[in-house]
Every structure is written in C-alpha cells, then in structure tokens.
mmCIF file of C-alpha atoms and ligand atoms in Angstrom:
data_model
loop_
_atom_site.group_PDB
_atom_site.id
_atom_site.type_symbol
_atom_site.label_atom_id
_atom_site.label_comp_id
_atom_site.label_asym_id
_atom_site.label_seq_id
_atom_site.Cartn_x
_atom_site.Cartn_y
_atom_site.Cartn_z
ATOM 1 C CA MET A 19 117.188 77.212 110.827
ATOM 2 C CA ILE A 20 116.410 80.901 110.212
ATOM 3 C CA LEU A 21 113.268 81.508 108.141
ATOM 4 C CA ALA A 22 112.754 84.620 106.011
ATOM 5 C CA LEU A 23 109.534 85.777 104.326
ATOM 6 C CA THR A 24 110.197 87.881 101.268
ATOM 7 C CA GLY A 25 109.067 89.245 97.912
ATOM 8 C CA GLY A 26 110.433 91.790 95.475
ATOM 9 C CA THR A 27 113.711 93.626 95.257
ATOM 10 C CA GLY A 28 113.829 95.103 98.795
ATOM 11 C CA GLY A 29 113.535 91.721 100.476
ATOM 12 C CA ALA A 30 116.218 90.255 98.223
ATOM 13 C CA LYS A 31 118.750 92.815 99.529
ATOM 14 C CA LEU A 32 118.318 91.661 103.124
ATOM 15 C CA ILE A 33 118.401 87.993 102.033
ATOM 16 C CA GLN A 34 121.762 88.689 100.390
ATOM 17 C CA GLY A 35 123.033 90.130 103.669
ATOM 18 C CA LEU A 36 121.649 87.218 105.714
ATOM 19 C CA ALA A 37 123.214 84.596 103.402
ATOM 20 C CA ALA A 38 126.565 86.357 103.817
ATOM 21 C CA GLU A 39 126.274 86.451 107.616
ATOM 22 C CA ILE A 40 125.135 82.870 108.348
ATOM 23 C CA ASP A 41 125.632 79.508 106.646
ATOM 24 C CA PRO A 42 123.224 79.787 103.679
ATOM 25 C CA ALA A 43 122.168 76.170 104.326
ATOM 26 C CA GLU A 44 120.795 77.493 107.661
ATOM 27 C CA LEU A 45 118.444 79.872 105.789
ATOM 28 C CA THR A 46 114.994 78.908 104.477
ATOM 29 C CA ILE A 47 113.014 81.423 102.445
ATOM 30 C CA ILE A 48 109.262 81.577 101.876
ATOM 31 C CA CYS A 49 108.643 83.542 98.698
ATOM 32 C CA ASN A 50 105.649 85.454 97.357
ATOM 33 C CA THR A 51 104.248 84.017 94.116
ATOM 34 C CA ALA A 52 101.296 86.363 93.587
ATOM 35 C CA ASP A 53 103.394 88.488 91.191
ATOM 36 C CA ASP A 54 103.786 85.461 88.897
ATOM 37 C CA ALA A 55 102.512 86.008 85.344
ATOM 38 C CA ILE A 56 102.438 84.494 81.861
ATOM 39 C CA PHE A 57 104.492 86.357 79.246
ATOM 40 C CA HIS A 58 104.809 85.058 75.652
ATOM 41 C CA GLY A 59 103.201 81.821 76.875
ATOM 42 C CA LEU A 60 105.916 81.372 79.548
ATOM 43 C CA TYR A 61 105.264 81.150 83.310
ATOM 44 C CA VAL A 62 107.406 83.823 85.018
ATOM 45 C CA SER A 63 107.924 83.833 88.796
ATOM 46 C CA PRO A 64 109.733 87.138 89.470
ATOM 47 C CA ASP A 65 110.110 86.935 93.255
ATOM 48 C CA ILE A 66 111.417 83.342 93.220
ATOM 49 C CA ASP A 67 113.844 84.162 90.397
ATOM 50 C CA THR A 68 115.080 87.343 92.138
ATOM 51 C CA ILE A 69 115.862 85.370 95.314
ATOM 52 C CA ILE A 70 117.526 82.439 93.513
ATOM 53 C CA TYR A 71 119.539 84.755 91.239
ATOM 54 C CA THR A 72 120.585 86.809 94.305
ATOM 55 C CA LEU A 73 121.746 83.746 96.258
ATOM 56 C CA ALA A 74 123.485 82.295 93.180
ATOM 57 C CA GLY A 75 125.368 85.584 92.713
ATOM 58 C CA LEU A 76 123.778 86.003 89.265
ATOM 59 C CA LEU A 77 121.421 88.939 89.890
ATOM 60 C CA ASP A 78 121.594 92.152 87.885
ATOM 61 C CA GLN A 79 122.392 94.277 90.960
ATOM 62 C CA GLU A 80 121.542 97.680 89.603
ATOM 63 C CA LYS A 81 118.125 96.625 88.228
ATOM 64 C CA GLY A 82 117.421 94.409 91.238
ATOM 65 C CA TRP A 83 115.942 91.723 88.968
ATOM 66 C CA GLY A 84 116.994 89.552 85.996
ATOM 67 C CA LEU A 85 120.465 88.203 85.251
ATOM 68 C CA ALA A 86 123.627 90.336 85.305
ATOM 69 C CA GLY A 87 124.991 91.086 81.835
ATOM 70 C CA ASP A 88 121.908 89.731 80.081
ATOM 71 C CA SER A 89 120.984 90.800 76.522
ATOM 72 C CA PHE A 90 117.507 91.371 75.096
ATOM 73 C CA ALA A 91 117.833 90.251 71.449
ATOM 74 C CA ALA A 92 115.018 87.700 71.687
ATOM 75 C CA LEU A 93 112.669 90.300 73.216
ATOM 76 C CA GLU A 94 113.473 92.780 70.432
ATOM 77 C CA GLN A 95 112.696 90.132 67.812
ATOM 78 C CA LEU A 96 109.499 89.194 69.695
ATOM 79 C CA GLY A 97 108.575 92.900 69.504
ATOM 80 C CA ARG A 98 109.131 92.902 65.745
ATOM 81 C CA LEU A 99 106.788 89.922 65.552
ATOM 82 C CA GLY A 100 104.103 91.864 67.437
ATOM 83 C CA GLU A 101 104.591 90.635 71.012
ATOM 84 C CA GLU A 102 104.358 93.008 74.027
ATOM 85 C CA MET A 103 107.802 94.205 75.161
ATOM 86 C CA TRP A 104 107.120 96.228 78.329
ATOM 87 C CA PHE A 105 108.162 93.355 80.646
ATOM 88 C CA LYS A 106 111.900 93.075 79.955
ATOM 89 C CA LEU A 107 112.799 89.375 79.757
ATOM 90 C CA GLY A 108 116.491 88.896 78.970
ATOM 91 C CA ASP A 109 117.895 86.139 76.713
ATOM 92 C CA LYS A 110 119.468 84.153 79.576
ATOM 93 C CA ASP A 111 116.449 84.845 81.817
ATOM 94 C CA LEU A 112 114.208 83.334 79.125
ATOM 95 C CA ALA A 113 116.016 80.009 79.631
ATOM 96 C CA THR A 114 114.649 79.927 83.204
ATOM 97 C CA HIS A 115 111.104 80.621 82.032
ATOM 98 C CA ILE A 116 111.261 78.090 79.176
ATOM 99 C CA ARG A 117 112.529 75.311 81.463
ATOM 100 C CA ARG A 118 110.134 76.163 84.334
ATOM 101 C CA THR A 119 107.164 76.296 81.933
ATOM 102 C CA ARG A 120 108.111 72.921 80.431
ATOM 103 C CA LEU A 121 108.460 71.269 83.863
ATOM 104 C CA LEU A 122 105.158 72.768 85.085
ATOM 105 C CA SER A 123 103.314 71.615 81.958
ATOM 106 C CA ALA A 124 104.844 68.136 82.495
ATOM 107 C CA GLY A 125 102.907 68.138 85.817
ATOM 108 C CA HIS A 126 105.662 69.131 88.290
ATOM 109 C CA LYS A 127 104.686 71.450 91.149
ATOM 110 C CA LEU A 128 106.123 74.977 91.464
ATOM 111 C CA SER A 129 107.847 73.925 94.710
ATOM 112 C CA GLU A 130 109.552 70.976 92.967
ATOM 113 C CA VAL A 131 110.635 73.155 90.060
ATOM 114 C CA THR A 132 111.920 75.815 92.488
ATOM 115 C CA ASP A 133 113.917 73.245 94.478
ATOM 116 C CA TRP A 134 115.379 71.834 91.258
ATOM 117 C CA MET A 135 116.340 75.356 90.068
ATOM 118 C CA ARG A 136 118.021 76.502 93.300
ATOM 119 C CA THR A 137 119.916 73.178 93.491
ATOM 120 C CA VAL A 138 121.171 73.304 89.887
ATOM 121 C CA LEU A 139 122.311 76.938 90.421
ATOM 122 C CA GLY A 140 124.224 75.921 93.568
ATOM 123 C CA VAL A 141 121.994 77.765 96.060
ATOM 124 C CA LYS A 142 122.284 76.151 99.514
ATOM 125 C CA SER A 143 119.259 77.904 101.044
ATOM 126 C CA LYS A 144 115.861 76.285 100.662
ATOM 127 C CA VAL A 145 113.475 78.476 98.641
ATOM 128 C CA LEU A 146 109.776 77.669 99.178
ATOM 129 C CA PRO A 147 106.968 79.210 97.130
ATOM 130 C CA MET A 148 104.222 80.290 99.551
ATOM 131 C CA SER A 149 101.844 77.936 97.674
ATOM 132 C CA ASP A 150 101.831 75.603 94.654
ATOM 133 C CA ASP A 151 98.388 76.919 93.767
ATOM 134 C CA ARG A 152 97.986 79.772 91.301
ATOM 135 C CA ILE A 153 97.449 83.004 93.264
ATOM 136 C CA GLU A 154 97.341 86.327 91.414
ATOM 137 C CA THR A 155 97.462 89.844 92.824
ATOM 138 C CA ARG A 156 94.811 91.870 91.013
ATOM 139 C CA VAL A 157 94.857 95.696 91.150
ATOM 140 C CA VAL A 158 91.551 97.556 90.698
ATOM 141 C CA THR A 159 92.097 101.037 89.238
ATOM 142 C CA ALA A 160 89.752 103.684 87.843
ATOM 143 C CA ALA A 161 90.554 102.245 84.374
ATOM 144 C CA GLY A 162 89.606 98.703 85.474
ATOM 145 C CA GLU A 163 91.264 95.608 86.960
ATOM 146 C CA ILE A 164 94.836 94.849 85.916
ATOM 147 C CA SER A 165 97.537 92.373 86.969
ATOM 148 C CA PHE A 166 100.264 93.323 89.411
ATOM 149 C CA GLN A 167 102.900 93.471 86.655
ATOM 150 C CA GLU A 168 100.653 95.611 84.449
ATOM 151 C CA TYR A 169 100.269 97.989 87.426
ATOM 152 C CA PHE A 170 103.861 97.884 88.638
ATOM 153 C CA VAL A 171 105.803 97.709 85.362
ATOM 154 C CA ARG A 172 103.579 98.721 82.428
ATOM 155 C CA GLU A 173 101.815 101.567 84.260
ATOM 156 C CA ARG A 174 104.817 102.317 86.530
ATOM 157 C CA TRP A 175 102.395 102.232 89.512
ATOM 158 C CA SER A 176 100.932 105.596 88.507
ATOM 159 C CA PRO A 177 97.163 104.726 88.388
ATOM 160 C CA GLU A 178 95.001 105.484 91.412
ATOM 161 C CA VAL A 179 94.332 102.140 93.153
ATOM 162 C CA HIS A 180 90.855 101.451 94.553
ATOM 163 C CA GLN A 181 91.432 97.877 95.723
ATOM 164 C CA VAL A 182 93.974 95.051 95.753
ATOM 165 C CA PHE A 183 92.927 91.421 96.026
ATOM 166 C CA PHE A 184 94.542 87.997 95.604
ATOM 167 C CA ALA A 185 92.661 85.850 93.096
ATOM 168 C CA GLY A 186 92.759 82.134 94.001
ATOM 169 C CA ILE A 187 93.842 82.734 97.627
ATOM 170 C CA ASP A 188 90.791 81.169 99.319
ATOM 171 C CA LYS A 189 91.281 77.678 97.920
ATOM 172 C CA SER A 190 95.085 77.810 98.079
ATOM 173 C CA ILE A 191 97.166 75.818 100.575
ATOM 174 C CA PRO A 192 100.768 76.396 101.735
ATOM 175 C CA SER A 193 103.333 74.527 99.627
ATOM 176 C CA PRO A 194 104.995 71.450 101.187
ATOM 177 C CA GLY A 195 107.343 72.377 104.027
ATOM 178 C CA VAL A 196 106.059 75.915 104.595
ATOM 179 C CA LEU A 197 104.121 75.264 107.825
ATOM 180 C CA THR A 198 106.855 72.912 109.097
ATOM 181 C CA ALA A 199 109.482 75.608 108.430
ATOM 182 C CA ILE A 200 107.467 78.135 110.436
ATOM 183 C CA ARG A 201 107.070 75.660 113.318
ATOM 184 C CA ASN A 202 110.740 74.587 113.339
ATOM 185 C CA ALA A 203 112.389 77.974 112.757
ATOM 186 C CA ARG A 204 114.737 79.148 115.522
ATOM 187 C CA GLY A 205 113.950 82.693 114.332
ATOM 188 C CA ILE A 206 111.692 84.246 111.680
ATOM 189 C CA ILE A 207 112.460 87.390 109.663
ATOM 190 C CA VAL A 208 109.897 89.415 107.686
ATOM 191 C CA CYS A 209 112.011 91.145 105.009
ATOM 192 C CA PRO A 210 111.567 94.815 103.979
ATOM 193 C CA SER A 211 109.153 93.929 101.177
ATOM 194 C CA ASN A 212 105.868 95.540 100.237
ATOM 195 C CA PRO A 213 103.526 94.673 103.140
ATOM 196 C CA VAL A 214 100.483 94.645 100.807
ATOM 197 C CA THR A 215 101.629 92.921 97.608
ATOM 198 C CA SER A 216 104.735 90.973 98.684
ATOM 199 C CA ILE A 217 104.233 89.927 102.324
ATOM 200 C CA GLY A 218 100.426 90.333 102.190
ATOM 201 C CA PRO A 219 99.826 87.400 99.818
ATOM 202 C CA ILE A 220 102.068 85.109 101.909
ATOM 203 C CA LEU A 221 100.077 85.975 105.061
ATOM 204 C CA ALA A 222 96.807 85.455 103.185
ATOM 205 C CA VAL A 223 97.504 81.809 102.212
ATOM 206 C CA PRO A 224 95.176 79.933 104.607
ATOM 207 C CA GLY A 225 97.166 78.614 107.586
ATOM 208 C CA ILE A 226 100.318 80.700 107.234
ATOM 209 C CA ARG A 227 99.320 83.696 109.357
ATOM 210 C CA ARG A 228 97.958 81.439 112.120
ATOM 211 C CA ALA A 229 101.211 79.448 112.133
ATOM 212 C CA LEU A 230 103.141 82.703 112.596
ATOM 213 C CA VAL A 231 100.843 83.819 115.445
ATOM 214 C CA GLU A 232 101.303 80.429 117.143
ATOM 215 C CA SER A 233 105.045 80.317 116.490
ATOM 216 C CA LYS A 234 107.215 79.924 119.583
ATOM 217 C CA SER A 235 110.153 81.731 117.974
ATOM 218 C CA ARG A 236 110.731 85.465 117.727
ATOM 219 C CA VAL A 237 109.465 87.122 114.574
ATOM 220 C CA VAL A 238 111.456 90.214 113.564
ATOM 221 C CA GLY A 239 110.438 92.532 110.725
ATOM 222 C CA VAL A 240 112.288 95.285 108.886
ATOM 223 C CA SER A 241 110.261 98.263 107.715
ATOM 224 C CA PRO A 242 110.255 98.842 103.937
ATOM 225 C CA ILE A 243 109.177 102.418 104.643
ATOM 226 C CA ILE A 244 110.981 105.446 106.018
ATOM 227 C CA GLY A 245 108.807 108.452 106.849
ATOM 228 C CA SER A 246 105.755 108.060 104.664
ATOM 229 C CA SER A 247 107.430 106.798 101.521
ATOM 230 C CA SER A 248 108.699 103.358 100.653
ATOM 231 C CA LEU A 249 112.371 102.736 99.946
ATOM 232 C CA SER A 250 111.432 101.242 96.584
ATOM 233 C CA GLY A 251 108.099 100.700 94.858
ATOM 234 C CA PRO A 252 104.506 101.599 95.688
ATOM 235 C CA ALA A 253 104.192 100.243 99.258
ATOM 236 C CA HIS A 254 103.179 103.610 100.694
ATOM 237 C CA LYS A 255 100.460 104.071 98.020
ATOM 238 C CA LEU A 256 99.078 100.549 98.424
ATOM 239 C CA MET A 257 99.055 100.675 102.224
ATOM 240 C CA LYS A 258 96.633 103.607 102.080
ATOM 241 C CA VAL A 259 94.283 101.386 100.031
ATOM 242 C CA THR A 260 94.312 98.727 102.742
ATOM 243 C CA ASP A 261 93.648 101.185 105.605
ATOM 244 C CA LEU A 262 97.195 100.831 106.889
ATOM 245 C CA GLU A 263 98.944 104.109 107.710
ATOM 246 C CA SER A 264 101.761 104.386 105.146
ATOM 247 C CA SER A 265 104.545 104.489 107.709
ATOM 248 C CA ALA A 266 106.650 102.117 109.815
ATOM 249 C CA ALA A 267 103.816 102.300 112.383
ATOM 250 C CA GLY A 268 101.418 101.093 109.679
ATOM 251 C CA VAL A 269 103.762 98.176 108.953
ATOM 252 C CA ALA A 270 103.732 97.304 112.680
ATOM 253 C CA GLN A 271 99.928 97.511 112.658
ATOM 254 C CA GLY A 272 99.742 95.116 109.702
ATOM 255 C CA TYR A 273 101.920 92.492 111.447
ATOM 256 C CA ALA A 274 100.842 93.198 115.052
ATOM 257 C CA ASP A 275 99.358 89.756 115.767
ATOM 258 C CA PHE A 276 102.653 87.892 115.205
ATOM 259 C CA LEU A 277 105.556 90.370 115.251
ATOM 260 C CA THR A 278 107.994 90.426 118.195
ATOM 261 C CA ALA A 279 110.145 93.340 117.009
ATOM 262 C CA LEU A 280 110.310 95.772 114.088
ATOM 263 C CA VAL A 281 113.510 97.415 112.854
ATOM 264 C CA ILE A 282 112.666 100.957 111.730
ATOM 265 C CA GLY A 283 114.740 103.738 110.193
ATOM 266 C CA VAL A 284 116.590 106.099 112.528
ATOM 267 C CA GLU A 285 114.493 108.799 110.839
ATOM 268 C CA ASP A 286 111.406 107.192 112.419
ATOM 269 C CA GLU A 287 112.674 107.029 116.010
ATOM 270 C CA GLY A 288 109.662 109.154 117.022
ATOM 271 C CA LEU A 289 107.357 106.239 116.121
ATOM 272 C CA GLN A 290 108.879 103.933 118.746
ATOM 273 C CA PRO A 291 106.278 104.659 121.479
ATOM 274 C CA CYS A 292 103.252 103.985 119.291
ATOM 275 C CA ILE A 293 104.831 100.792 117.896
ATOM 276 C CA GLU A 294 105.734 99.591 121.384
ATOM 277 C CA LYS A 295 102.093 100.268 122.427
ATOM 278 C CA LEU A 296 101.227 97.441 119.988
ATOM 279 C CA GLY A 297 103.439 95.130 122.058
ATOM 280 C CA ILE A 298 106.165 95.216 119.392
ATOM 281 C CA LYS A 299 109.744 96.147 120.293
ATOM 282 C CA ALA A 300 110.839 98.995 117.986
ATOM 283 C CA VAL A 301 114.554 99.138 117.168
ATOM 284 C CA SER A 302 115.893 101.988 115.062
ATOM 285 C CA ALA A 303 118.767 101.422 112.636
ATOM 286 C CA ASN A 304 120.039 102.566 109.265
ATOM 287 C CA ILE A 305 117.746 100.450 107.071
ATOM 288 C CA ARG A 306 118.969 101.740 103.700
ATOM 289 C CA MET A 307 120.844 98.966 101.849
ATOM 290 C CA ASN A 308 122.990 100.149 98.947
ATOM 291 C CA SER A 309 126.265 98.285 99.421
ATOM 292 C CA LEU A 310 126.848 94.672 100.444
ATOM 293 C CA ALA A 311 128.318 96.083 103.669
ATOM 294 C CA ASP A 312 124.962 97.823 104.355
ATOM 295 C CA LYS A 313 123.096 94.560 103.714
ATOM 296 C CA ARG A 314 125.418 92.555 105.988
ATOM 297 C CA ARG A 315 125.268 95.144 108.783
ATOM 298 C CA LEU A 316 121.457 95.237 108.751
ATOM 299 C CA ALA A 317 121.378 91.415 108.581
ATOM 300 C CA ARG A 318 123.609 91.262 111.691
ATOM 301 C CA GLU A 319 121.298 93.660 113.551
ATOM 302 C CA VAL A 320 118.238 91.603 112.630
ATOM 303 C CA LEU A 321 119.924 88.285 113.513
ATOM 304 C CA ALA A 322 120.860 89.732 116.921
ATOM 305 C CA LEU A 323 117.138 90.325 117.531
ATOM 306 C CA VAL A 324 115.931 86.849 116.520
HETATM 307 N N1 LIG B 406 110.567 95.253 86.880
HETATM 308 C C1 LIG B 406 110.473 96.392 86.130
HETATM 309 O O1 LIG B 406 110.290 97.478 86.704
HETATM 310 N N2 LIG B 406 110.574 96.361 84.775
HETATM 311 C C2 LIG B 406 110.758 95.223 84.083
HETATM 312 O O2 LIG B 406 110.827 95.237 82.849
HETATM 313 C C3 LIG B 406 110.902 94.003 84.832
HETATM 314 C C4 LIG B 406 111.151 92.779 84.210
HETATM 315 C C5 LIG B 406 111.366 91.629 85.004
HETATM 316 C C6 LIG B 406 111.698 90.409 84.420
HETATM 317 C C7 LIG B 406 111.918 89.283 85.201
HETATM 318 C C8 LIG B 406 111.787 89.369 86.582
HETATM 319 O O3 LIG B 406 112.010 88.273 87.341
HETATM 320 C C9 LIG B 406 111.453 90.583 87.209
HETATM 321 C C10 LIG B 406 111.234 91.712 86.410
HETATM 322 N N3 LIG B 406 110.908 92.953 87.000
HETATM 323 C C11 LIG B 406 110.785 94.083 86.246
HETATM 324 C C12 LIG B 406 110.748 93.078 88.446
HETATM 325 C C13 LIG B 406 109.383 92.601 88.910
HETATM 326 O O4 LIG B 406 108.327 93.279 88.309
HETATM 327 C C14 LIG B 406 109.372 92.819 90.430
HETATM 328 O O5 LIG B 406 110.568 92.348 90.945
HETATM 329 C C15 LIG B 406 108.385 92.058 91.243
HETATM 330 O O6 LIG B 406 107.375 91.479 90.587
HETATM 331 C C16 LIG B 406 107.926 93.049 92.303
HETATM 332 O O7 LIG B 406 107.883 92.422 93.505
#
C-alpha cells in the first residue's frame, strides 16, 4: 500500500495523479482536519471533502474545492436571512455537511463518517482523518486570534501572522488505522501541501511524527514551494512565522528527521547541495501541476522514488 499525507488543494492534485497511476485501492491517504470549521451550524471538513471529491471525479477543478457545477442558491438565501456568506458552500456541497453533521451528532466518529462517505461515493482509496479529536489551527494576527478559514478565506491571508498553533493537539490521538498505515506502507508520500497548516497539524498529532521517523519505508516529499513563493496559498508567509526558510530547503528542514527524498522544482536545482547536506536526496522536476498529464507525470516520478 502507498500512503500519502495531504491537505488543501495542492496535495489533492498529486493525489489525483497517484490514483490515476496506481490501483486506487492501493492508496491510503491521511488527511489534515485542522482546517475543519462550523458554518451555519454544520461541521465542514474541507481537506477530507477535497480529497474525496477529487477521487470521486466530482471536484470543481478550477476552484480546487467544492463540487463541479454546484449552485449557491441556499447560501444566497442564508445571506438574506443574515448569515455570513464569505465561505462559499454550494447547494450540493451542503448535502455533505448536513449528513456528516447528523452522523457526528448521532455519536459516529469522523473516521467512520469519512469511510462511509468515500465508500458511498465509490472511492476505492482509504481516506483517514489524522485524528477523530477536534483539532483547530488558530492564527494569531495583529488584530487578534482567528480561525484558519477566517485567515485563509475571509481575510485572503493578507494579515501579518505572529503565530500559528493547533488548539486541541496535545490531547489528540491518531484516528484508527493511521499508525498501522504508516507502519505497513511500502512507500510514503508527503504531498505538496502547506508544510505549516496542512502537513504541520498531521505531524503534530502525538505519535504520528515518531512513526514516520521509525518507518522502514522510504518517505518522499514534493515541495509546495518554488523559489521563495508557494505554488498556491500562504505557505511561504507561514513558514517565516515558524522559523522555516520559505523555500524548498526550508521544506526539507521541516521534514528532515523522516524524509528520504524531496522532489523540488527545476528552478531550485541550486538548492540540491544544501538539501543533500540534511541527508535528504534532492530530485529536481517540473512540479507545476495544471493538467491531468502534469499530475500523472509528477506522480510517476514520485512513485519511482518510493
Ligand atoms: N476556499 C476559498 O478560497 N474560498 C471559499 O469560499 C472556499 C469555500 C470552501 C467550501 C468547502 C470546502 O470544502 C472548501 C472551501 N474552500 C474555499 C477551500 C478551503 O478553504 C481550503 O481548501 C482548505 O481549507 C485549505 O487547505
């Protein structure tokens, strides 16, 4: 089984390529849940939904989230009734959040609800939340502490960030099957997701990072950054906050205790020596993924390394 750690829209692109290159039933995915949030009383799990929608062929490709062809009539009416509208929940997408919220309030765990959802949507890959416990990325800005979605979507990641922390992380445990998947994987892939707010929370769940360090299989990452700016989102800004250089070398630094190899952009070939000094093999490739062909090619290059 090939295991992939992911969060956000960048990771989902590589997952799409991987699922097209190998039998999807051979792929297990550990997903960030620290971006999860309550909107209109509904529990929304963006990273899990983005992965399941991607693998079910239902994702809105140009947004990188939500369901293709969705409408927003319910959200408009919610706005008229005085609800916040900055987080765009589509009409079909709302069905996911209504059902997930009902199952969670009936006492089911997030991992059970996730397994039910991927099964009913015909997804063959296992999708594991990093934890069934509530973990929330909190962003401390000059204007105060806000949630990840308030930072990322409402404020369009423009505020200056002083600190990022994961509320609830200390007493959280990995969800069922996560540690076993890390131990049994024939290869592990760290997707090109935000190292601070997508991969960071996964690594911070007690037990997960140690399992990766102790893993016998090769762990191959793909940099979400080319030069000093991220391919999508605020990774470069947030890495500065966590004392990581906002570059592919900074990504290598952040994963140095468990990474075997890091795929970096051809533009960053000059960083190979300092990454290899960390004991990590640096492989340069075209890491931009716009077409499915791009995603499949990069997936093949990563699979060749694991
Ligand atoms: N991202 C946005 O930039 N704007 C949105 O309005 C938005 C809505 C949304 C709804 C459902 C969902 O699953 C994801 C959504 N996202 C939106 C993306 C989301 O903020 C990010 O994918 C992750 O949280 C970042 O890793």
